[in-house]
Coordinates of C-alpha atoms in Angstrom, one line a residue:
M1 CA 25.1 2.3 18.2
A2 CA 28.5 0.6 17.6
S3 CA 31.6 2.3 18.9
A4 CA 34.3 -0.2 18.0
L5 CA 35.3 -2.4 15.1
V6 CA 32.7 -4.9 13.9
S7 CA 34.1 -7.7 11.7
G8 CA 37.2 -5.5 11.1
Q9 CA 35.2 -3.2 8.8
V10 CA 32.2 -1.5 10.3
Y11 CA 32.8 1.2 12.9
L12 CA 29.2 2.6 13.2
A13 CA 26.0 1.1 12.0
E14 CA 22.3 2.2 12.3
D15 CA 19.4 0.7 10.4
F16 CA 16.6 2.1 12.7
S17 CA 15.2 -1.4 13.3
G18 CA 15.0 -0.5 17.0
G19 CA 12.1 1.8 16.3
N20 CA 13.4 4.7 18.4
M21 CA 13.9 8.2 17.2
P22 CA 16.5 9.2 17.9
P23 CA 18.2 5.8 18.2
P24 CA 20.1 5.1 21.4
G25 CA 23.2 7.3 21.6
W26 CA 22.0 9.5 18.7
E27 CA 20.6 13.0 19.2
I28 CA 18.6 15.5 17.2
D29 CA 19.6 19.2 17.0
N30 CA 16.4 21.2 16.5
M31 CA 13.0 20.2 15.2
E32 CA 12.9 16.8 17.0
N33 CA 9.2 16.3 16.4
Q34 CA 9.8 16.3 12.6
W35 CA 12.0 13.2 12.8
S36 CA 10.4 9.8 13.1
V37 CA 10.9 6.1 12.4
S38 CA 8.7 5.0 9.4
A39 CA 7.6 1.4 8.7
T40 CA 8.6 1.9 5.0
N41 CA 11.6 1.2 2.7
S42 CA 11.4 4.2 0.5
A43 CA 15.2 4.7 0.7
G44 CA 15.7 1.3 -0.8
G45 CA 16.8 -0.5 2.4
T46 CA 14.8 -2.8 4.6
A47 CA 12.0 -1.3 6.7
P48 CA 11.9 0.6 9.0
E49 CA 13.8 3.8 8.2
A50 CA 14.4 7.3 9.4
K51 CA 12.0 10.0 8.1
F52 CA 12.0 13.8 8.2
T53 CA 8.6 15.4 7.5
W54 CA 8.3 18.9 6.1
Y55 CA 7.5 21.9 8.2
N56 CA 6.7 25.5 7.2
T57 CA 9.9 27.1 8.5
V58 CA 13.3 28.2 7.5
Q59 CA 15.7 26.5 9.9
T60 CA 18.5 23.9 10.2
T61 CA 18.0 20.4 11.8
R62 CA 20.5 17.6 12.3
L63 CA 20.4 13.9 13.1
I64 CA 23.7 13.3 15.0
S65 CA 25.5 10.0 15.6
P66 CA 27.2 9.1 18.9
E67 CA 31.0 9.5 19.1
T68 CA 32.8 6.6 17.3
D69 CA 36.3 5.3 17.7
L70 CA 38.1 5.1 14.3
T71 CA 41.3 3.7 15.7
G72 CA 42.9 1.4 13.2
G73 CA 40.7 2.5 10.3
S74 CA 41.9 3.7 6.9
D75 CA 40.2 4.4 3.5
L76 CA 37.0 5.2 5.5
K77 CA 33.6 5.9 4.0
V78 CA 30.2 6.8 5.1
K79 CA 27.5 4.6 3.5
F80 CA 23.8 5.5 3.5
A81 CA 20.7 4.9 1.5
H82 CA 18.2 7.8 1.1
F83 CA 15.2 9.1 -0.9
L84 CA 14.1 12.7 -1.1
D85 CA 10.4 13.4 -1.9
N86 CA 10.7 17.0 -3.1
Y87 CA 7.7 19.4 -3.1
G88 CA 9.1 22.3 -5.1
G89 CA 10.4 25.8 -4.8
G90 CA 14.0 24.9 -3.9
S91 CA 15.7 27.2 -1.3
Y92 CA 16.9 24.3 0.9
S93 CA 19.6 21.6 1.0
I94 CA 20.1 18.2 2.4
G95 CA 23.6 16.8 3.3
M96 CA 25.9 14.8 5.5
A97 CA 28.8 16.2 7.6
V98 CA 31.4 15.0 10.0
R99 CA 33.4 16.3 13.0
T100 CA 35.6 15.4 15.9
G101 CA 35.6 16.7 19.5
G102 CA 32.2 18.3 19.2
G103 CA 33.6 21.0 16.9
E104 CA 32.5 22.6 13.7
W105 CA 30.8 20.4 11.0
D106 CA 32.8 19.5 7.9
V107 CA 30.3 19.1 5.1
L108 CA 31.2 16.1 2.9
W109 CA 28.0 15.8 0.8
E110 CA 25.3 18.3 0.1
V111 CA 22.6 18.7 -2.5
A112 CA 20.2 21.6 -3.3
P113 CA 17.2 19.7 -4.7
N114 CA 14.8 20.8 -7.4
S115 CA 13.2 17.4 -7.9
N116 CA 13.0 14.0 -6.2
I117 CA 16.3 12.2 -5.5
G118 CA 16.7 8.5 -5.3
P119 CA 16.2 6.0 -3.9
E120 CA 20.0 5.7 -4.1
L121 CA 22.9 4.3 -2.1
N122 CA 25.8 6.7 -1.5
Y123 CA 29.4 6.0 -0.4
V124 CA 31.1 9.2 0.7
D125 CA 34.9 9.3 1.3
I126 CA 36.0 10.5 4.8
P127 CA 39.2 12.6 4.6
A128 CA 42.4 10.9 5.8
S129 CA 42.7 13.6 8.5
Y130 CA 40.0 11.9 10.5
E131 CA 41.7 8.5 10.6
G132 CA 42.5 7.4 14.2
A133 CA 40.0 9.8 15.7
T134 CA 38.4 8.5 18.9
D135 CA 35.5 10.9 19.0
F136 CA 34.3 11.0 15.4
Q137 CA 30.7 11.9 14.6
I138 CA 28.5 12.2 11.5
C139 CA 25.2 14.0 11.0
F140 CA 22.5 14.2 8.4
F141 CA 21.1 17.7 8.0
L142 CA 18.5 19.8 6.3
D143 CA 18.9 23.5 5.9
G144 CA 16.7 26.3 4.5
N145 CA 13.0 26.5 3.6
L146 CA 11.7 23.1 4.9
Y147 CA 8.3 23.7 3.5
N148 CA 9.7 22.9 0.0
L149 CA 10.1 19.2 0.6
D150 CA 7.6 16.5 1.6
F151 CA 9.8 13.8 3.2
W152 CA 13.4 12.7 3.4
F153 CA 14.0 9.0 4.2
I154 CA 17.4 7.7 5.4
D155 CA 18.4 4.1 6.1
D156 CA 21.4 1.6 6.4
I157 CA 23.9 4.1 7.7
E158 CA 27.5 2.8 8.2
V159 CA 30.9 4.2 8.8
L160 CA 33.3 1.5 7.4
T161 CA 36.4 0.5 5.6
P162 CA 35.0 -1.5 2.7
N163 CA 36.6 -4.7 1.4
A164 CA 38.5 -4.4 -1.8
L165 CA 36.5 -7.1 -3.7
D166 CA 33.0 -7.6 -2.3
L167 CA 29.8 -8.3 -4.3
S168 CA 26.6 -8.7 -2.3
L169 CA 23.5 -10.7 -3.4
T170 CA 20.9 -8.2 -2.3
S171 CA 17.6 -9.7 -3.6
V172 CA 16.1 -12.8 -5.2
M173 CA 12.7 -12.5 -6.8
L174 CA 10.5 -15.4 -7.6
P175 CA 6.8 -16.1 -7.1
S176 CA 5.8 -17.4 -3.7
F177 CA 3.0 -19.4 -5.3
V178 CA 2.7 -21.0 -8.7
A179 CA 0.2 -23.4 -10.4
I180 CA 1.2 -26.9 -11.5
D181 CA 3.3 -26.8 -14.7
D182 CA 3.5 -23.0 -14.8
E183 CA 7.0 -21.9 -15.7
F184 CA 8.8 -19.1 -13.9
E185 CA 12.2 -17.4 -13.8
I186 CA 14.5 -16.6 -10.9
T187 CA 15.7 -13.0 -11.0
G188 CA 17.5 -10.7 -8.6
H189 CA 20.1 -8.0 -8.0
V190 CA 23.7 -7.8 -6.9
L191 CA 25.4 -4.8 -5.3
N192 CA 29.1 -3.9 -5.3
V193 CA 30.0 -3.0 -1.7
G194 CA 33.8 -3.2 -2.3
T195 CA 36.2 -0.7 -3.7
D196 CA 37.2 -2.8 -6.8
A197 CA 35.1 -2.6 -9.9
I198 CA 33.1 -5.8 -10.6
T199 CA 33.5 -7.0 -14.2
S200 CA 32.0 -10.5 -14.0
Y201 CA 30.3 -13.0 -11.7
D202 CA 28.3 -16.3 -11.8
V203 CA 24.9 -16.8 -10.2
S204 CA 23.7 -20.3 -9.5
Y205 CA 20.6 -21.9 -7.9
T206 CA 19.5 -25.2 -6.6
V207 CA 16.1 -26.6 -5.9
D208 CA 15.7 -28.8 -2.8
G209 CA 19.5 -29.3 -2.7
G210 CA 19.6 -30.7 -6.2
D211 CA 21.9 -30.0 -9.1
Q212 CA 23.3 -26.5 -9.4
Q213 CA 22.2 -24.4 -12.4
T214 CA 24.7 -21.6 -13.3
T215 CA 24.4 -18.4 -15.3
S216 CA 27.5 -16.3 -16.1
V217 CA 27.4 -12.5 -16.2
S218 CA 30.2 -10.5 -17.9
G219 CA 30.8 -7.4 -19.8
I220 CA 29.9 -5.1 -16.9
S221 CA 31.7 -2.6 -14.8
L222 CA 30.1 -1.9 -11.4
A223 CA 31.7 0.8 -9.1
I224 CA 31.1 0.7 -5.4
G225 CA 27.4 1.4 -4.7
E226 CA 26.2 0.2 -8.2
S227 CA 23.9 -2.7 -8.8
D228 CA 23.2 -5.2 -11.5
A229 CA 20.1 -7.2 -12.3
F230 CA 20.3 -10.9 -13.4
T231 CA 18.0 -13.6 -14.7
C232 CA 18.9 -17.2 -14.0
S233 CA 18.6 -20.0 -16.6
P234 CA 16.9 -22.3 -17.1
S235 CA 13.3 -21.4 -16.0
I236 CA 11.5 -23.8 -13.6
S237 CA 8.2 -25.6 -13.4
F238 CA 6.8 -28.3 -11.1
G239 CA 4.4 -31.1 -12.0
E240 CA 2.7 -31.5 -8.7
E241 CA 1.7 -29.5 -5.6
G242 CA 4.0 -29.0 -2.7
S243 CA 6.7 -26.6 -1.3
H244 CA 10.3 -26.3 -2.6
D245 CA 13.4 -24.6 -1.2
I246 CA 15.4 -22.6 -3.6
E247 CA 18.9 -21.4 -2.8
V248 CA 20.6 -18.7 -4.9
M249 CA 24.3 -17.9 -4.7
I250 CA 26.9 -15.7 -6.4
H251 CA 30.5 -16.9 -6.9
N252 CA 33.5 -16.6 -9.3
I253 CA 33.6 -12.8 -8.7
N254 CA 36.0 -11.3 -11.2
G255 CA 37.1 -14.9 -11.9
G256 CA 37.8 -15.8 -8.3
D257 CA 36.6 -15.5 -4.6
D258 CA 35.7 -12.2 -3.2
D259 CA 36.7 -11.0 0.3
N260 CA 33.4 -11.6 2.0
D261 CA 31.3 -14.7 1.4
E262 CA 28.7 -13.9 4.1
N263 CA 26.6 -11.9 1.7
N264 CA 26.7 -14.3 -1.3
M265 CA 23.7 -16.5 -0.7
L266 CA 19.9 -16.1 -0.3
S267 CA 17.1 -18.6 0.0
A268 CA 13.4 -18.6 -0.8
M269 CA 10.5 -21.0 -0.9
V270 CA 7.9 -21.5 -3.7
S271 CA 4.7 -23.4 -3.2
V272 CA 2.8 -25.2 -5.9
V273 CA -0.9 -24.8 -5.3
P274 CA -3.7 -27.3 -6.2
F275 CA -6.0 -24.6 -7.5
I276 CA -5.8 -20.9 -8.1
P277 CA -8.0 -18.9 -5.7
E278 CA -10.2 -16.2 -7.2
K279 CA -8.2 -13.0 -7.2
K280 CA -9.3 -9.4 -6.8
V281 CA -7.0 -6.4 -7.0
L282 CA -7.0 -3.5 -4.4
G283 CA -6.2 0.0 -5.6
E284 CA -5.7 2.8 -3.0
E285 CA -5.6 6.5 -4.2
A286 CA -4.5 9.5 -2.2
T287 CA -6.9 12.3 -3.0
G288 CA -8.6 15.4 -1.7
T289 CA -11.3 18.0 -2.7
W290 CA -8.6 20.7 -2.5
C291 CA -6.4 18.9 -5.0
P292 CA -7.0 20.3 -8.5
W293 CA -5.5 17.3 -10.3
C294 CA -7.5 14.8 -8.3
T295 CA -10.4 14.9 -10.8
R296 CA -8.0 12.7 -12.8
G297 CA -8.1 10.2 -10.0
T298 CA -11.9 10.3 -10.0
C299 CA -12.0 9.8 -13.7
Y300 CA -9.6 6.8 -13.8
M301 CA -11.1 5.2 -10.6
D302 CA -14.5 5.2 -12.3
M303 CA -13.0 3.8 -15.5
M304 CA -11.4 0.9 -13.6
Y305 CA -14.8 0.1 -11.9
E306 CA -16.5 0.2 -15.3
T307 CA -13.8 -1.9 -17.1
Y308 CA -13.2 -4.5 -14.3
P309 CA -16.3 -4.5 -12.2
D310 CA -15.8 -8.0 -10.8
T311 CA -12.1 -7.9 -10.0
W312 CA -11.2 -4.3 -9.1
I313 CA -11.7 -2.7 -5.7
G314 CA -10.8 0.9 -5.6
I315 CA -10.5 3.1 -2.5
A316 CA -10.3 6.9 -2.4
V317 CA -8.4 7.9 0.7
H318 CA -9.1 11.6 1.3
N319 CA -6.8 14.2 2.8
S320 CA -7.6 17.5 4.5
D321 CA -11.3 17.5 3.6
P322 CA -14.6 16.4 5.3
M323 CA -14.0 12.8 4.2
E324 CA -10.6 12.3 5.7
V325 CA -9.9 9.3 7.9
P326 CA -6.9 10.6 9.8
E327 CA -5.2 7.3 10.5
Y328 CA -5.6 6.1 7.0
D329 CA -4.6 9.4 5.4
A330 CA -1.5 9.7 7.6
A331 CA -0.4 6.2 6.5
M332 CA -0.7 6.8 2.8
P333 CA 2.8 8.4 2.3
S334 CA 4.3 5.1 3.7
I335 CA 1.8 2.8 1.9
V336 CA 2.4 4.4 -1.5
P337 CA 6.0 3.8 -2.6
N338 CA 8.0 6.9 -3.3
F339 CA 4.9 8.9 -2.4
P340 CA 4.9 12.0 -4.8
G341 CA 1.8 13.8 -3.5
Y342 CA -1.8 14.0 -4.8
P343 CA -3.2 12.2 -6.7
S344 CA -1.2 9.0 -6.6
G345 CA -1.8 5.5 -5.5
T346 CA -0.7 1.9 -5.1
V347 CA -2.1 -1.3 -6.6
D348 CA -2.1 -4.3 -4.1
R349 CA 0.6 -2.3 -2.2
S350 CA 3.2 -4.0 -4.5
G351 CA 6.1 -2.8 -6.6
T352 CA 8.7 -0.2 -5.9
D353 CA 7.1 2.9 -7.2
Y354 CA 3.7 4.7 -7.0
Y355 CA 1.0 4.7 -9.7
D356 CA -0.5 7.8 -11.2
P357 CA -4.3 7.2 -11.5
S358 CA -3.9 7.0 -15.2
E359 CA -1.6 4.0 -14.6
F360 CA -4.0 2.0 -12.5
E361 CA -4.9 -0.3 -15.3
E362 CA -1.2 -1.1 -15.8
G363 CA -0.9 -2.0 -12.2
Y364 CA -4.1 -4.0 -12.3
L365 CA -2.9 -6.1 -15.3
E366 CA 0.4 -6.8 -13.5
R367 CA -1.5 -8.1 -10.4
I368 CA -4.7 -9.8 -11.5
N369 CA -2.8 -13.0 -12.5
A370 CA -0.7 -13.1 -9.3
I371 CA -1.5 -16.3 -7.4
S372 CA -2.7 -15.8 -3.8
P373 CA -2.1 -18.5 -1.2
A374 CA -5.8 -18.2 -0.1
T375 CA -9.2 -17.0 -1.0
C376 CA -10.7 -13.9 0.7
E377 CA -14.4 -13.6 1.6
I378 CA -16.7 -11.5 3.7
T379 CA -18.9 -13.9 5.7
N380 CA -21.4 -13.8 8.6
F381 CA -22.4 -10.3 7.8
S382 CA -25.0 -8.6 10.0
F383 CA -26.2 -5.1 10.8
N384 CA -28.4 -4.0 13.7
W385 CA -30.5 -1.0 12.7
D386 CA -31.2 0.0 16.3
T387 CA -27.6 0.0 17.5
R388 CA -26.1 0.5 14.0
V389 CA -23.5 -2.1 14.8
V390 CA -22.1 -4.0 11.9
T391 CA -20.4 -7.3 12.3
F392 CA -18.7 -9.5 9.7
D393 CA -15.8 -12.0 9.3
V394 CA -12.9 -11.8 6.9
E395 CA -12.3 -15.4 5.9
S396 CA -9.6 -17.2 3.9
E397 CA -9.2 -20.8 2.7
F398 CA -5.5 -21.6 2.2
V399 CA -4.2 -23.6 -0.7
A400 CA -0.6 -23.5 0.3
D401 CA 1.5 -23.8 3.4
V402 CA 2.5 -20.4 4.8
D403 CA 5.2 -19.9 7.4
K404 CA 5.3 -16.1 7.6
E405 CA 3.2 -13.3 9.2
L406 CA -0.1 -12.7 7.4
R407 CA -2.8 -10.3 8.6
F408 CA -6.4 -9.6 7.9
M409 CA -7.6 -6.0 7.4
A410 CA -11.0 -4.4 6.8
I411 CA -12.0 -1.2 5.1
I412 CA -15.5 0.5 5.1
L413 CA -16.4 2.4 2.0
E414 CA -19.3 4.8 1.2
D415 CA -20.6 6.0 -2.2
S416 CA -22.6 9.0 -3.2
L417 CA -21.2 11.3 -0.5
S418 CA -21.9 15.0 -0.7
G419 CA -22.0 18.2 1.3
T420 CA -23.0 21.8 1.2
S421 CA -20.0 23.7 2.6
S422 CA -17.2 25.0 0.4
D423 CA -14.7 22.3 1.5
W424 CA -17.0 19.8 -0.4
A425 CA -16.3 21.7 -3.7
Q426 CA -13.8 19.9 -5.9
A427 CA -10.8 21.9 -7.3
N428 CA -10.5 21.2 -11.0
A429 CA -7.3 21.8 -13.0
Y430 CA -9.0 20.5 -16.1
A431 CA -11.6 23.3 -16.2
G432 CA -11.7 25.0 -19.6
G433 CA -9.9 22.1 -21.4
G434 CA -6.4 23.7 -21.3
N435 CA -5.0 20.5 -19.7
G436 CA -6.8 18.2 -22.1
P437 CA -10.0 16.1 -21.8
M438 CA -10.7 14.4 -18.5
C439 CA -14.1 12.6 -18.3
G440 CA -16.0 15.7 -18.9
Y441 CA -14.4 17.7 -16.1
E442 CA -13.0 20.0 -18.8
D443 CA -16.6 21.2 -19.2
M444 CA -17.0 22.0 -15.5
P445 CA -15.8 25.0 -13.5
N446 CA -12.9 25.4 -11.1
P447 CA -13.9 24.7 -8.4
I448 CA -16.8 22.4 -9.1
P449 CA -19.6 23.5 -6.6
A450 CA -20.4 21.1 -3.8
S451 CA -23.9 20.9 -5.1
E452 CA -22.6 19.3 -8.3
M453 CA -20.3 16.7 -6.7
K454 CA -20.9 13.3 -5.3
Y455 CA -17.9 11.3 -4.2
D456 CA -17.7 7.5 -4.6
H457 CA -15.4 4.7 -3.3
V458 CA -14.6 6.8 -0.2
A459 CA -12.8 5.2 2.7
R460 CA -14.8 5.9 5.9
A461 CA -13.0 3.6 8.3
I462 CA -10.1 1.2 8.4
L463 CA -10.0 -1.8 10.8
D464 CA -7.9 -2.1 12.9
T465 CA -4.9 -0.3 11.4
P466 CA -3.8 0.7 7.9
Y467 CA -1.3 -2.1 8.2
G468 CA -3.7 -4.9 9.1
T469 CA -4.7 -6.5 12.4
E470 CA -1.7 -8.0 14.2
G471 CA -2.3 -11.5 15.4
S472 CA -5.4 -12.0 13.2
L473 CA -3.8 -15.1 11.6
P474 CA -1.6 -17.8 13.1
A475 CA 2.1 -17.7 12.4
T476 CA 2.1 -21.1 10.6
I477 CA -0.7 -22.1 8.3
S478 CA -1.1 -25.4 6.5
A479 CA -2.7 -25.9 3.1
G480 CA -6.4 -26.8 3.5
E481 CA -7.0 -24.7 6.6
T482 CA -9.6 -22.0 6.8
H483 CA -9.1 -19.0 9.1
S484 CA -11.3 -16.0 9.8
Y485 CA -11.3 -12.8 12.0
T486 CA -14.3 -10.9 13.2
Y487 CA -14.6 -7.2 12.8
T488 CA -17.2 -5.0 14.6
Y489 CA -17.9 -1.4 14.0
T490 CA -20.6 1.1 14.9
I491 CA -21.8 3.0 11.8
P492 CA -22.4 6.7 12.7
E493 CA -25.9 8.1 12.3
D494 CA -24.9 10.5 9.5
W495 CA -23.5 7.7 7.3
D496 CA -25.9 6.1 4.8
F497 CA -25.7 2.3 5.2
Y498 CA -27.5 1.8 1.9
W499 CA -24.5 3.3 0.1
M500 CA -21.8 1.3 2.0
Q501 CA -19.5 -1.5 1.1
F502 CA -17.2 -3.6 3.4
V503 CA -13.8 -4.7 2.1
G504 CA -11.8 -7.6 3.4
V505 CA -8.1 -7.8 2.8
L506 CA -5.4 -10.5 3.2
L507 CA -2.0 -8.9 3.8
D508 CA 1.5 -10.1 3.9
G509 CA 2.5 -8.7 7.3
E510 CA 6.2 -8.7 6.4
T511 CA 6.2 -7.0 3.0
G512 CA 2.8 -5.2 3.2
E513 CA 1.7 -6.7 -0.1
V514 CA -2.0 -7.3 -0.6
L515 CA -2.4 -11.0 -1.4
N516 CA -6.1 -11.0 -2.0
C517 CA -9.3 -9.0 -1.2
N518 CA -13.0 -9.0 -1.6
V519 CA -16.0 -6.7 -1.0
Y520 CA -19.5 -7.1 0.3
P521 CA -21.9 -6.2 -1.2
E522 CA -20.4 -6.3 -4.6
E523 CA -22.6 -3.4 -5.8
V524 CA -24.3 -0.6 -3.8
T525 CA -27.1 -0.2 -6.2
S526 CA -28.3 -1.8 -9.4
V527 CA -31.0 0.6 -10.7
E528 CA -31.0 4.3 -11.1
E529 CA -31.8 6.3 -8.0
P530 CA -35.5 6.9 -8.0
Q531 CA -37.9 9.5 -6.7
V532 CA -38.7 8.9 -3.1
V533 CA -42.3 7.9 -2.1
A534 CA -42.5 8.5 1.6
N535 CA -45.6 6.5 2.5
I536 CA -44.2 3.1 1.4
K537 CA -42.9 1.0 4.3
V538 CA -41.0 -2.2 4.0
Y539 CA -40.4 -4.1 7.2
P540 CA -38.9 -5.8 9.3
N541 CA -35.4 -5.0 8.3
P542 CA -33.4 -7.1 8.8
T543 CA -35.8 -10.0 8.1
Q544 CA -35.8 -13.7 8.7
G545 CA -37.7 -14.2 5.4
I546 CA -41.2 -12.6 5.4
V547 CA -41.2 -8.9 4.3
S548 CA -44.3 -6.8 4.7
V549 CA -44.9 -4.0 2.2
S550 CA -47.4 -1.3 3.2
G551 CA -48.5 1.9 1.4
A552 CA -48.1 0.2 -2.0
D553 CA -51.4 0.0 -3.8
N554 CA -51.6 -1.5 -7.3
A555 CA -47.8 -1.6 -7.4
T556 CA -45.1 -3.2 -9.5
I557 CA -42.3 -4.7 -7.4
M558 CA -39.1 -6.1 -8.6
V559 CA -36.6 -7.8 -6.2
Y560 CA -32.9 -7.8 -7.1
N561 CA -30.0 -9.5 -5.4
I562 CA -26.8 -7.7 -4.6
A563 CA -25.3 -8.8 -7.9
G564 CA -28.0 -6.9 -9.8
N565 CA -30.0 -10.1 -10.8
L566 CA -33.8 -10.0 -10.8
V567 CA -34.9 -12.8 -8.4
A568 CA -38.6 -12.0 -8.2
S569 CA -41.3 -9.7 -9.7
Y570 CA -44.9 -8.8 -8.8
E571 CA -47.7 -7.0 -10.7
D572 CA -50.7 -5.4 -9.2
F573 CA -49.2 -5.8 -5.7
R574 CA -51.5 -4.5 -2.9
N575 CA -50.3 -4.2 0.7
S576 CA -49.1 -7.7 1.3
T577 CA -46.0 -9.8 2.1
I578 CA -43.1 -11.1 0.1
D579 CA -41.4 -14.3 1.2
L580 CA -37.6 -14.3 0.8
S581 CA -37.0 -17.4 3.0
G582 CA -36.0 -19.5 0.0
Y583 CA -33.1 -17.1 -0.9
N584 CA -29.5 -16.9 0.3
S585 CA -28.7 -14.5 3.1
G586 CA -27.6 -11.0 2.0
I587 CA -28.8 -7.6 0.8
Y588 CA -31.8 -7.4 -1.6
L589 CA -33.1 -4.3 -3.4
F590 CA -36.8 -3.8 -3.7
W591 CA -37.8 -1.6 -6.7
I592 CA -41.4 -0.4 -6.1
K593 CA -43.4 1.6 -8.6
T594 CA -46.8 3.0 -7.8
D595 CA -49.0 5.7 -9.4
D596 CA -47.3 8.2 -7.1
G597 CA -43.7 7.4 -8.1
I598 CA -40.9 5.0 -7.6
V599 CA -39.0 4.0 -4.5
T600 CA -36.2 1.6 -3.7
K601 CA -35.7 -0.1 -0.4
R602 CA -32.7 -2.3 0.8
I603 CA -33.5 -5.3 2.8
I604 CA -31.1 -7.5 4.7
L605 CA -32.0 -11.2 4.8
E606 CA -30.5 -12.9 7.7

């Protein structure tokens, strides 16, 4: 992009925010289709970033910069952030090289990986022989067996002459929403982007332009590219609802002023809410029937549902098997931070690292007390049995002002999925017990035959995209407002509506974080699946209130709501009607026992 001095320091800069691959002026030498721009920040920078995706080949590929004029530059460096998601097997390398005049590449940095690398920030010295070049280029390359990595992410590329003394305030972390009188701390990170080591600094904050509170940090030694975490004192609380502007700044660097004060201040806003909306936590797991370790995911997903049935919503996102949703599956490596492969997941799409399924509870406990700016509900639900069109709203009531992009999203789940072909069989690394106990899977074969598997919590569709629906919420929202967005979907004939759930999600459109979520119905069944009695009919479905039951002679009928509560019961029932008009709209389960057996029927009350 840049081909001349910028602020006397930066000669070339690329952060991939333009969304093009290759960026304007850049080029790709070989395997152009494997390079892309990803809406992630896996390298540790700010989304988006460059991404190389594995391919089963032994080749060399390069992402090459435009020619850059280094006239007047000295003590030059190449700065870049990156993260390598390694697969295994080695036999390849990643690196960075430079050249002039379109000549041979001079490799300045190269690594032969045998594990994940980063996310990390690198500063690589450029030899003095390149100073003054007018046709200088850099490239990032991969060489060798490119099947043995998963992804390589690169971001924040610069060719520059760093300042001598330059400490940058890179992040400030504080809750966006707090309850009245709740105390919280301001934390953050600084990064040394200058050549001099940083040994001390002060960090201060103000609230609504008030008195400055200062914390001093000393006894450190940060080389260029190294960071430090800080916590400000004292902690803060507010006695009434409202929004507050907080400014954080660093100063007194090594006892004085540093060479660049443009990166020394950040601001944020915290809102004090009048009440805390009910919170549920969303877990998303990358899984597949082919994945032998994914029985661990099934085990811990079931455990989470059993332990936290009212506040945990888990989603199994399948890969390369009959349950795959291609768009959702393709997005998982960018949704799951530092995606390591299968099984792995994310909890509320928050944090800087992935969760192994065994760590889902840890993530849940970190998120369940997070305060959301709004409720999240599924409302106005309807299903047409003739057209199989389902329609519902995702709705939120806001308790705080919001001046950032938020989005709604919807996910359709199905339980009790099964099939007969071999790709429905579940690979099982725990067979025989050699890898320890795992919910009884140690007593089952490898693979587990399709006839013995039923898959729950399976993502069947995501609306409208894995990153939410753009424009589904206004850009500015005031406390007290309620907003909703309508989703419509046609359920395929081979999907079992009785085993389906519909998830509504409120997303932070800027960070991707899940702020809140909910599910309808809360349970797909409340009694054990019974023997089917074919001659019993329950109609109409949906109903306005009156339900006819035929083929039930001398029957016992129990009616449950979707929460599993018994709302009505009948003895010696004989081919008559049941009146639901006094109950709330929703799904009801009819449990019908006759001399011939037991049947359950689901009825939608409109």
